[in-house]
mmCIF file of C-alpha atoms in Angstrom:
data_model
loop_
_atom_site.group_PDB
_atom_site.id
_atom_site.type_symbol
_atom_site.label_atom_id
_atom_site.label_comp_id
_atom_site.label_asym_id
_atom_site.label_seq_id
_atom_site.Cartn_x
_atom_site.Cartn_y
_atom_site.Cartn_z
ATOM 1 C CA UNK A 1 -5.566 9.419 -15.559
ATOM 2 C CA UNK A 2 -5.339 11.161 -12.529
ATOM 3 C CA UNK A 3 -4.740 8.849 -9.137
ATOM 4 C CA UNK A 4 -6.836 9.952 -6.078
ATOM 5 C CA UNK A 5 -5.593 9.521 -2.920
ATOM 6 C CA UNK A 6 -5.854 7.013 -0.452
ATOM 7 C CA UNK A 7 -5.634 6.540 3.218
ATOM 8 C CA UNK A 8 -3.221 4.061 4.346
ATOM 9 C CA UNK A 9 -2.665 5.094 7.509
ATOM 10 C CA UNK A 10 -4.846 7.762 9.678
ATOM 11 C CA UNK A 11 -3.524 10.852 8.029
ATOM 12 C CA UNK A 12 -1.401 9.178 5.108
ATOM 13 C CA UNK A 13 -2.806 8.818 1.728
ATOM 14 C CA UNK A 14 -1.898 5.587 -0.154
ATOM 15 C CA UNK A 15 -2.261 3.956 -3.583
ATOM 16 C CA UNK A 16 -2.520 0.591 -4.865
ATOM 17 C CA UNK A 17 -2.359 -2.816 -7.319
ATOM 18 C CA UNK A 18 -1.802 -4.692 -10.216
ATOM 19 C CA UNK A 19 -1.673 -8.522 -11.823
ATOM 20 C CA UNK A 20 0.518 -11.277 -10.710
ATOM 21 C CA UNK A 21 3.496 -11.623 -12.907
ATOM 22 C CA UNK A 22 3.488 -14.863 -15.517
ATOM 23 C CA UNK A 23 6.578 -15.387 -15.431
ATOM 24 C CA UNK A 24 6.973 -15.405 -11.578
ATOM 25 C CA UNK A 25 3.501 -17.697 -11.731
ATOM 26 C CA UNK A 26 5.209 -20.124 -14.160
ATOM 27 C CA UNK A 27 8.207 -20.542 -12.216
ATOM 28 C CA UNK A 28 5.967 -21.307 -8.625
ATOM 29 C CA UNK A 29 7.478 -18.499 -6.756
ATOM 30 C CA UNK A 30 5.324 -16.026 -4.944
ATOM 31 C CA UNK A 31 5.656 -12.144 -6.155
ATOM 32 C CA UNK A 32 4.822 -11.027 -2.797
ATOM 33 C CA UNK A 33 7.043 -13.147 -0.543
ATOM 34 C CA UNK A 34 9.985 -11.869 -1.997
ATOM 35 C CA UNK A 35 9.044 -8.491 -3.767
ATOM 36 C CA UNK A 36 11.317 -5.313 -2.994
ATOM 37 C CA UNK A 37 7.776 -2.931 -2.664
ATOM 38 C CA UNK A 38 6.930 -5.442 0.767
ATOM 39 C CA UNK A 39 10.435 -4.611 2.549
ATOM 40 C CA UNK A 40 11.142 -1.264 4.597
ATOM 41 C CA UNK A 41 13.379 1.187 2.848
ATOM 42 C CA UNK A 42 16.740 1.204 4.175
ATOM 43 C CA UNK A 43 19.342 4.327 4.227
ATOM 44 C CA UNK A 44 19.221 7.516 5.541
ATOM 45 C CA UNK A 45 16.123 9.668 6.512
ATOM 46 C CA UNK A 46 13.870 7.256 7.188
ATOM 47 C CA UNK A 47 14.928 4.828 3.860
ATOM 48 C CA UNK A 48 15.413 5.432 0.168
ATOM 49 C CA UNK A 49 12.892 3.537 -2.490
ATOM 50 C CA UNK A 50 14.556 0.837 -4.569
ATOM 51 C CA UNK A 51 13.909 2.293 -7.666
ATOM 52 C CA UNK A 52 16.079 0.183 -9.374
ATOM 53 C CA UNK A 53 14.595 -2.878 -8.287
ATOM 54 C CA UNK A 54 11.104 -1.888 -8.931
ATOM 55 C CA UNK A 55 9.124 -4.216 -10.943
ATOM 56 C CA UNK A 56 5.680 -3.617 -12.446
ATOM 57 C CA UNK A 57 4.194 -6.764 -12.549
ATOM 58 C CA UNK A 58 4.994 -6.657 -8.684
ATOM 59 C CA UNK A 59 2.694 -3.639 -7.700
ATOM 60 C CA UNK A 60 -0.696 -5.616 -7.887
ATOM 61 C CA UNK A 61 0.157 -8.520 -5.802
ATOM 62 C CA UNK A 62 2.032 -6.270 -3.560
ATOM 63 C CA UNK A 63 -0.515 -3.729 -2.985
ATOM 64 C CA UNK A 64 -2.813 -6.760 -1.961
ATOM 65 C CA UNK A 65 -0.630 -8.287 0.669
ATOM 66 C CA UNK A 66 -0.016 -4.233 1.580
ATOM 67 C CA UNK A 67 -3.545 -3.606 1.770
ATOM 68 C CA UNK A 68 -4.172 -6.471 4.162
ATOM 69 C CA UNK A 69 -1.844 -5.667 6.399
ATOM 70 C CA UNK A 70 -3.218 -1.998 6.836
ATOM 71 C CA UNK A 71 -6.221 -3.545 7.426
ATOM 72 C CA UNK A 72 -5.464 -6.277 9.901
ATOM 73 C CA UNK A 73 -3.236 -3.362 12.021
ATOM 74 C CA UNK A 74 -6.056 -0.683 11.975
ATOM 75 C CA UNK A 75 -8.550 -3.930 13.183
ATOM 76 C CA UNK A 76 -6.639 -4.553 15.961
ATOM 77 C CA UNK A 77 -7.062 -0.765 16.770
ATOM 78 C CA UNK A 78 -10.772 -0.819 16.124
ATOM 79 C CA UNK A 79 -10.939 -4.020 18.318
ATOM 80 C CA UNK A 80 -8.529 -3.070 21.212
ATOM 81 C CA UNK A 81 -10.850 -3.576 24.560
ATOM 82 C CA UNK A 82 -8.298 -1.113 26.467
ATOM 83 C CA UNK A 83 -9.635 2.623 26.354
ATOM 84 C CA UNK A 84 -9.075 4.824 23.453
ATOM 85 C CA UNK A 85 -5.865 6.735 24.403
ATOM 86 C CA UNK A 86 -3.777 8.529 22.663
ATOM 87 C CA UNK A 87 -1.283 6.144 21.932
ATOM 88 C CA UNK A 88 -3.634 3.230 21.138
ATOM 89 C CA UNK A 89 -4.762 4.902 19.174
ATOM 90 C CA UNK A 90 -3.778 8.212 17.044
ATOM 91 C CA UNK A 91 -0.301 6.976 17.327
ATOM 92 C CA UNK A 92 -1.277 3.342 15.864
ATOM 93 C CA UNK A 93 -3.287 4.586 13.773
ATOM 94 C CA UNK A 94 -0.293 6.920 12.202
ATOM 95 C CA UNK A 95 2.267 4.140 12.444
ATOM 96 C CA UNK A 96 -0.495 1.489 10.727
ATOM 97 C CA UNK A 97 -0.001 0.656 7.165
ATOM 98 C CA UNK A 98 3.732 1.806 6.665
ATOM 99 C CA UNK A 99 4.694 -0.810 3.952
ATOM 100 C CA UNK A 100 1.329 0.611 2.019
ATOM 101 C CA UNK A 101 2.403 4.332 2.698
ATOM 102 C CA UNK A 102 5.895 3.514 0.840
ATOM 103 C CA UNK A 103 4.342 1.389 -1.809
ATOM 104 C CA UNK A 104 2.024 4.479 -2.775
ATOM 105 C CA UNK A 105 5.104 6.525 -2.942
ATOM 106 C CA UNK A 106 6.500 3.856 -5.220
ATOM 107 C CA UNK A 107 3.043 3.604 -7.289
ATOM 108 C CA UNK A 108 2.851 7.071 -7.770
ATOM 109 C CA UNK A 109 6.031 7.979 -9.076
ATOM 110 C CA UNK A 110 5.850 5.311 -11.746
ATOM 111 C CA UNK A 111 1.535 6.268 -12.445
ATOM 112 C CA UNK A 112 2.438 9.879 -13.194
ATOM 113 C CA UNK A 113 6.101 10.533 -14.568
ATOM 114 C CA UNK A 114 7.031 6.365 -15.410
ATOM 115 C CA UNK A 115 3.473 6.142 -17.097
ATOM 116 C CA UNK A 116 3.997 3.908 -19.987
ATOM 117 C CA UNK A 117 4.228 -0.061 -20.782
ATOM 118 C CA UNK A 118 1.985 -1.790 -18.497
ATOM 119 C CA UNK A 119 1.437 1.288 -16.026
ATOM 120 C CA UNK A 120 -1.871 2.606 -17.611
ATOM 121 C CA UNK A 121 -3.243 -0.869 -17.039
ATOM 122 C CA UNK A 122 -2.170 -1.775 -13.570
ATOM 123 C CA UNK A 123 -3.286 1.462 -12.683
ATOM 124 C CA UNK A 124 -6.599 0.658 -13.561
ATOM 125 C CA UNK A 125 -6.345 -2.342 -11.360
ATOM 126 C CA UNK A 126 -4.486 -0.339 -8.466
ATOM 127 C CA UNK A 127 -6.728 2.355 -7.974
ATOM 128 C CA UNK A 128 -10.446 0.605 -7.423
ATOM 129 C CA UNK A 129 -8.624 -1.176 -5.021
ATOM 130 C CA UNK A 130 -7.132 1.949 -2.881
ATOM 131 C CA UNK A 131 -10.357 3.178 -3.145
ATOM 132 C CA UNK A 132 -12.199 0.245 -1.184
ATOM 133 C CA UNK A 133 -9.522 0.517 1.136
ATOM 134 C CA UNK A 134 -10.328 4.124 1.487
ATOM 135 C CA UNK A 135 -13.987 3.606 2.012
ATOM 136 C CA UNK A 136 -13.257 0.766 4.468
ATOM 137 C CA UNK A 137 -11.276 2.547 6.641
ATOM 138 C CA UNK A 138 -13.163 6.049 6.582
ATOM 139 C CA UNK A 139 -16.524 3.855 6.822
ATOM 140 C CA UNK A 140 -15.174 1.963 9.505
ATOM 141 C CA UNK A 141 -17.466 2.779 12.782
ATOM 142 C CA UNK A 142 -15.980 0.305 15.001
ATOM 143 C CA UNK A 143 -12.666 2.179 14.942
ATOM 144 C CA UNK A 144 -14.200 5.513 15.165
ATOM 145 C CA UNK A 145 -16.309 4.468 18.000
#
């Protein structure tokens, strides 16, 4: 299955989600508190990905707590009382939703060449959700107002 793209930020496209992982459930510790896919990328050129610390079970939870921090940062854009400028705006806009931009970089390395185990599945999960995100944002007249 092909993953279409999403916007996380203004001219970024981003992916997202899958389930909550038992074993992290069982043990009462929260996936996205301390899950790799929520921290910036560290290293040279802007950050490498983890990729050895990636965990599936991770990306669904993740995405979610990714998702709604896009969200809450392109509000407060939509919501600023100041005048549109350019830096209140296209600027926010491109610097919203970073942590959502890097877990769709994650997401769609491991949805197109890591595409086995549980990946068809949280896929399925993941991308209904990036689309609603999508549609919010595009459909989102407040911040294009």
């Amino acid at each position: 299955m092909r993953v279409p793209p999403i916007a996380g930020t203004w001219a970024t496209t981003a992916l997202v989600v899958i389930s909550c992982s038992v074993q992290a459930q069982e043990k009462g510790q929260s996936v996205t508190s301390t899950s790799v896919l929520l921290q910036d990328w560290t290293g040279p050129y802007g950050g490498v990905p983890p990729w050895d610390r990636v965990r599936a079970e991770e990306f669904v939870p993740a995405f979610e707590t990714a998702i709604e921090q896009a969200q809450a940062e392109i509000t407060a854009i939509a919501e600023n009382p100041a005048p549109a400028t350019f830096e209140n705006t296209i600027v926010a806009l491109e610097t919203s939703g970073k942590i959502l931009t890097q877990m769709v970089a994650l997401f769609g390395v491991h949805s197109s060449n890591l595409n086995l185990g549980p990946m068809p599945d949280i896929e399925k999960v993941v991308v209904p959700k990036l689309t609603v995100h999508e549609d919010w944002v595009i459909q989102n007249a407040r911040l294009f107002a």
